Coordinates of C-alpha atoms (C1' of nucleotides) in Angstrom, one line a residue:
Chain A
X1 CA -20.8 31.0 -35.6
X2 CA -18.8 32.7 -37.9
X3 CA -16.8 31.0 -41.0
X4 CA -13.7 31.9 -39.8
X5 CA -10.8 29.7 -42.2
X6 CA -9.6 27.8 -39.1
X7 CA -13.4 27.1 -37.6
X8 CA -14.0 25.8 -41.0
X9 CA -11.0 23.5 -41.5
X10 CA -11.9 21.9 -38.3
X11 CA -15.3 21.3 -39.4
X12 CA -14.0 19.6 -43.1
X13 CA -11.4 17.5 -40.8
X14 CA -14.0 16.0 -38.5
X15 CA -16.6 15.4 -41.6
X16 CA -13.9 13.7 -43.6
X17 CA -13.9 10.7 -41.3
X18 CA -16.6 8.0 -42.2
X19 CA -16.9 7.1 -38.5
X20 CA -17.7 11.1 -37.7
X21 CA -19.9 11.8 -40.8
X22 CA -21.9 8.7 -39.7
X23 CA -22.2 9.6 -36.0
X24 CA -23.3 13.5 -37.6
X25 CA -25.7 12.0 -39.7
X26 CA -27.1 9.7 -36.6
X27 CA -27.7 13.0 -34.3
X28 CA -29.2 14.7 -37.4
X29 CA -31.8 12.1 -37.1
X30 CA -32.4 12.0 -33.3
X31 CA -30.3 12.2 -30.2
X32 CA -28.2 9.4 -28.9
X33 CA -26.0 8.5 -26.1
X34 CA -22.4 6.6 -26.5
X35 CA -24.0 3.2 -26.1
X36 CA -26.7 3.5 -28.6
X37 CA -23.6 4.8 -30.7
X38 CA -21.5 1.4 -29.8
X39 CA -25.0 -0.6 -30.5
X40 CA -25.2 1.1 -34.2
X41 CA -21.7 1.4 -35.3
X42 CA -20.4 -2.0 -33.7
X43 CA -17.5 -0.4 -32.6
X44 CA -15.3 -0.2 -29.4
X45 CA -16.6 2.3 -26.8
X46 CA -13.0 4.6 -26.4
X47 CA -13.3 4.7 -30.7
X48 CA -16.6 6.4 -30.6
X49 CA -15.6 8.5 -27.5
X50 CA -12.3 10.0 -29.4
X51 CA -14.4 10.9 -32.2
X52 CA -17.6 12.4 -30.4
X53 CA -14.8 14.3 -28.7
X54 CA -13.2 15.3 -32.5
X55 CA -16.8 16.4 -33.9
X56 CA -17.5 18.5 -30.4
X57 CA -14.8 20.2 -30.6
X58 CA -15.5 21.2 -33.9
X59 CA -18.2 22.8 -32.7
X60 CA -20.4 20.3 -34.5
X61 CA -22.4 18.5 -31.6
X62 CA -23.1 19.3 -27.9
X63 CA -23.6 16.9 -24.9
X64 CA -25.3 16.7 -22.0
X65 CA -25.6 13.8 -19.3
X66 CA -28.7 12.2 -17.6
X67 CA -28.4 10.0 -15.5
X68 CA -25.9 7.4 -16.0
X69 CA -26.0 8.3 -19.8
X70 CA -24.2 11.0 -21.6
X71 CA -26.2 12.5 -24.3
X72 CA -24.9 14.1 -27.9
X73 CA -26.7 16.5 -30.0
X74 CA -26.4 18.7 -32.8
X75 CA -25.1 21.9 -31.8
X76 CA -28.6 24.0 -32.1
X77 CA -26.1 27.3 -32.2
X78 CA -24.3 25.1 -35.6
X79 CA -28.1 25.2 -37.2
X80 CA -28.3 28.6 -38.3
X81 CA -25.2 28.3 -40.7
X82 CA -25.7 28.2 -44.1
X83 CA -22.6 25.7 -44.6
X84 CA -24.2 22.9 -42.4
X85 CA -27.7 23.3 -43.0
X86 CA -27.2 22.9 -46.6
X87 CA -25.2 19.6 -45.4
X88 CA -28.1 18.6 -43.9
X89 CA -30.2 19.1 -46.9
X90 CA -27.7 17.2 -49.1
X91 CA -26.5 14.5 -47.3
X92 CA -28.6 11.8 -45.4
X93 CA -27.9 8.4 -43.6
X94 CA -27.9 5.8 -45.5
X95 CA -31.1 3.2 -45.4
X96 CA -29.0 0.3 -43.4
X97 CA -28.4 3.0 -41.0
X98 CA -31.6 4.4 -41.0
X99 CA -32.7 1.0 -40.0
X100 CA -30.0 0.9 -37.5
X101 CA -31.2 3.5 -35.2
X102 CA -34.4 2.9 -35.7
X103 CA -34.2 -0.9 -34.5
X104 CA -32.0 0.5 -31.1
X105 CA -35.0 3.1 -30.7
X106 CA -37.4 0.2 -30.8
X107 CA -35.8 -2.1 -29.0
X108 CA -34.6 0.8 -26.5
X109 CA -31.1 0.1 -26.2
X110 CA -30.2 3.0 -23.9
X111 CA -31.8 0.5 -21.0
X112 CA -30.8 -2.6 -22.4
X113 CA -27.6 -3.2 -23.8
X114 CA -24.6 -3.3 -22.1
X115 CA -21.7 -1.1 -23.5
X116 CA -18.6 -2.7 -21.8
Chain B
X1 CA -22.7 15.0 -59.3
X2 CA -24.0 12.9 -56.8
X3 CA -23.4 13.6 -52.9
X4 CA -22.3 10.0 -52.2
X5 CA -20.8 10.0 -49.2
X6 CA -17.4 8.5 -50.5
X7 CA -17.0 11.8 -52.9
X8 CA -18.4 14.1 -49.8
X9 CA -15.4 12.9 -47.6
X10 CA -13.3 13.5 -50.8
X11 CA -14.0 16.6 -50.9
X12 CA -13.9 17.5 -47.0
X13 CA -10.8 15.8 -46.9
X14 CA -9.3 18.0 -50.1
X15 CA -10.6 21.0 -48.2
X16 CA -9.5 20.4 -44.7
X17 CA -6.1 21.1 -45.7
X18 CA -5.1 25.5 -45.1
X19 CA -3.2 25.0 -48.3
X20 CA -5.5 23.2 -50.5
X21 CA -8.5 25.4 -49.3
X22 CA -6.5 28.7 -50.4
X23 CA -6.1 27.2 -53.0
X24 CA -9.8 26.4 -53.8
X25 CA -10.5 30.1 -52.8
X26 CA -8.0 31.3 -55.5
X27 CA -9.7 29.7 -58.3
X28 CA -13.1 30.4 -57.4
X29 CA -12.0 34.7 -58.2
X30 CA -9.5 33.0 -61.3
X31 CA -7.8 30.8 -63.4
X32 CA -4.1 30.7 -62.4
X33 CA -1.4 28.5 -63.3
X34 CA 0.9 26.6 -61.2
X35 CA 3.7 29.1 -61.5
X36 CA 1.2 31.7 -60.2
X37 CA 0.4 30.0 -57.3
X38 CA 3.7 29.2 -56.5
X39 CA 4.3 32.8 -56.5
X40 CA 1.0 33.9 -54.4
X41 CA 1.7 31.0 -52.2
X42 CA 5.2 31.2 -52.3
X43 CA 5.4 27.4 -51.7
X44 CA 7.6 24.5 -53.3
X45 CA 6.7 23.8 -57.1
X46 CA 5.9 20.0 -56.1
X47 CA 4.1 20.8 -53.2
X48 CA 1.3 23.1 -54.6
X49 CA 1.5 20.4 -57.8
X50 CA 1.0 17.6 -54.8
X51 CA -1.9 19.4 -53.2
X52 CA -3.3 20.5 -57.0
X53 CA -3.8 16.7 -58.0
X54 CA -5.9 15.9 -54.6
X55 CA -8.2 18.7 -55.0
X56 CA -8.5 17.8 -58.7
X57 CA -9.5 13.9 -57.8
X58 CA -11.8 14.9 -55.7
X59 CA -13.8 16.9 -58.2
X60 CA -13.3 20.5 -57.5
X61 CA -11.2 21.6 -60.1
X62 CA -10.0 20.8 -63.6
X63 CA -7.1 22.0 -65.8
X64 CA -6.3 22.5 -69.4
X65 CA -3.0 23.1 -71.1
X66 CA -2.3 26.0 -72.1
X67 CA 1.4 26.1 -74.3
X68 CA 4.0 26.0 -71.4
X69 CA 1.6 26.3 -68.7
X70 CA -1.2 24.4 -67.0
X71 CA -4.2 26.3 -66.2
X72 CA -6.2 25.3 -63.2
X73 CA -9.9 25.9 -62.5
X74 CA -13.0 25.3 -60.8
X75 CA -14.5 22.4 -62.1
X76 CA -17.7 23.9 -63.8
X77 CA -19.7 20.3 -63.1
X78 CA -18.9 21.1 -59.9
X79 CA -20.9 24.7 -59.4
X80 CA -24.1 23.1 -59.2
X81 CA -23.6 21.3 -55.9
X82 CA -25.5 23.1 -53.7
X83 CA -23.1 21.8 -51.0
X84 CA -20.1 23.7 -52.9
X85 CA -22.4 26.7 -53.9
X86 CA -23.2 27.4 -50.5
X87 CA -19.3 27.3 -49.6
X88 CA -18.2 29.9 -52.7
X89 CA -21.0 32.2 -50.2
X90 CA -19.8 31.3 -47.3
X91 CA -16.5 31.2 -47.7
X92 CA -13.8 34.2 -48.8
X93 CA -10.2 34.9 -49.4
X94 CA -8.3 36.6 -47.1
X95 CA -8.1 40.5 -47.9
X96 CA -4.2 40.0 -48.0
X97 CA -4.9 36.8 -50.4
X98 CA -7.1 38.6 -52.6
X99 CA -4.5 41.4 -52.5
X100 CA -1.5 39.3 -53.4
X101 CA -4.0 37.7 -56.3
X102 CA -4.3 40.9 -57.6
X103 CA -0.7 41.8 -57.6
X104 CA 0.1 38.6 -59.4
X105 CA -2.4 39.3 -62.1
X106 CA -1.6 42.6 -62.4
X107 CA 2.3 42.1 -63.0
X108 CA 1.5 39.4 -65.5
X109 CA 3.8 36.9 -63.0
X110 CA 2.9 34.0 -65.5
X111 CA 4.8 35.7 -68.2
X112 CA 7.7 37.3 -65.9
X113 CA 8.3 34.4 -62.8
X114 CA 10.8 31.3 -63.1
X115 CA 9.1 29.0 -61.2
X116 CA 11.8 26.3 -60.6
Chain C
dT1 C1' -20.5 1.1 1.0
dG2 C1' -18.9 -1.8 -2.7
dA3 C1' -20.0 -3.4 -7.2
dT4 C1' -21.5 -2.3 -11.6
dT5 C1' -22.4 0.5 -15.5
dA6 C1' -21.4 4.4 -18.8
dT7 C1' -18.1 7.3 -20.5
dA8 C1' -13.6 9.9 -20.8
dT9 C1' -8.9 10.0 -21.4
dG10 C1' -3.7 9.3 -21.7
dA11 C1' -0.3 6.6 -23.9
dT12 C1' 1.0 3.7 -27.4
dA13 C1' 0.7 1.4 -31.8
dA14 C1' -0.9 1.4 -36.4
dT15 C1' -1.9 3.9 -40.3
dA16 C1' -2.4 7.9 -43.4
dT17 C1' -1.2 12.4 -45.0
dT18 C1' 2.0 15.9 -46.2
dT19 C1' 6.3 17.8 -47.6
dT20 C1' 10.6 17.4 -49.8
dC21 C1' 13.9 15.8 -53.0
dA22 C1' 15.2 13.9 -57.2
dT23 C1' 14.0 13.1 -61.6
dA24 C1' 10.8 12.6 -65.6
dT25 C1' 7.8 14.6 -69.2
dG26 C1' 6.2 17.9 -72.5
dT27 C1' 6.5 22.5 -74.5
dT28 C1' 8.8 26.5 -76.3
dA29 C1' 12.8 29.2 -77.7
dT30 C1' 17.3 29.4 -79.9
Chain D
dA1 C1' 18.7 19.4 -82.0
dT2 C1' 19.7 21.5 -77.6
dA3 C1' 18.7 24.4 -73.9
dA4 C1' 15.4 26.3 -70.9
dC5 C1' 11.1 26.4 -68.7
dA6 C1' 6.7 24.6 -66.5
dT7 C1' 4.8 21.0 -64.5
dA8 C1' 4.1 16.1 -62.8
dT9 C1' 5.4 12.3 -60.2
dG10 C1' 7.7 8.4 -57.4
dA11 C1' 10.1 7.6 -53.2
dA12 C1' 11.6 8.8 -48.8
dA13 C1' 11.3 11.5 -44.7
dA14 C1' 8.5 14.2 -41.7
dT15 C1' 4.3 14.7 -39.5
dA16 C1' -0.5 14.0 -38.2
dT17 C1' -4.4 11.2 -37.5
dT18 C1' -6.8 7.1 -35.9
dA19 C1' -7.6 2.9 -33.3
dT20 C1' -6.5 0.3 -29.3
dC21 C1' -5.4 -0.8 -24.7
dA22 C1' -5.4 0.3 -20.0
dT23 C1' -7.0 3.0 -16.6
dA24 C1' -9.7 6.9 -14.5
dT25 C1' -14.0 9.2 -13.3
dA26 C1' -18.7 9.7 -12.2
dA27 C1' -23.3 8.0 -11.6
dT28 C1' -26.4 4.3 -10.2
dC29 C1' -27.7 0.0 -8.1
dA30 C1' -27.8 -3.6 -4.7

DNA sequence: TGATTATATGATAATATTTTCATATGTTAT
DNA sequence: ATAACATATGAAAATATTATCATATAATCA
């Protein structure tokens, strides 16, 4: 990816949300559909949708879908610039979300939990 | 500093802006003064003072009287962030940004330009 | 197939940001 | 002291972003 002004500005926008840089900091730790999302971020399912959608098309994350799920990832092509993987060095989740995700990995939400 | 996530949004939210991000660009290659950027920007007087003020709370640059005129600069605290290192690599001027910088330096604009 | 589940999306409402205008403040020059 | 200049700032207007609600789509399950 190149650093192109614009590709950059869209990146700041959709990291200067605390909803987004949570989400980013979630799929830095491990993949996760929009359920496990709702289960973590206690928030309404068309919320975390218009802001996956914000950070995507930044370029940020990718998604995929499996089954009845849809599932979000870091964009692997993202990795390799300098700007973001210093981000990822520098900033991480905090601990009560660290415990967060890993509570709805235990307890495998993806199966469980309903999400509407 | 500390990468808290309150001052990271701070500052991607003080970058996400065209303007204030030229204007970050500016001052990592110099100190200019309001007036000066008024001139390379050719932008209202209030409005780069407006944009100015955000990027200076969120920690990114200082300023410093100078007689009539307010200098603005990066904030030196600021350089050791690895997060805003890896941006002054990252990310350039515009050739015809750098060119109108050098114009303004060149022509001494802070002595010759009425700003308002 | 029809119901249920997971997710996306368009429209609207709520909220925040940005620009502009008018004016205030502080400095220098006369 | 007064005028001129450089800059800051509060308020209003213009614009953009975000959250919510209702509904649509696509997959799975019974």
């Amino acid at each position: 990816m190149k650093n192109s002004k614009k590709a950059i500005i869209k990146i700041f926008k959709a990291l200067s949300d605390e909803t987004r840089l949570r989400i980013y900091l979630f799929l830095m730790q491990d993949k996760l559909c929009v359920c496990e999302l709702i289960n973590i971020l206690n928030m309404e399912q068309s919320r975390i949708s218009h802001n996956l959608r914000i950070l995507k098309e930044a370029g940020l994350i990718v998604n995929q879908r499996d089954g009845k799920w849809i599932i979000y990832a870091i964009n692997p092509e993202i990795e390799s610039n300098k700007i973001i993987q210093t981000l990822k060095n520098e900033l991480k989740l905090s601990k009560q979300d660290l415990e967060k995700l890993n509570k709805c990995k235990k307890e495998n939400i993806r199966k469980k939990f309903k999400c509407n």
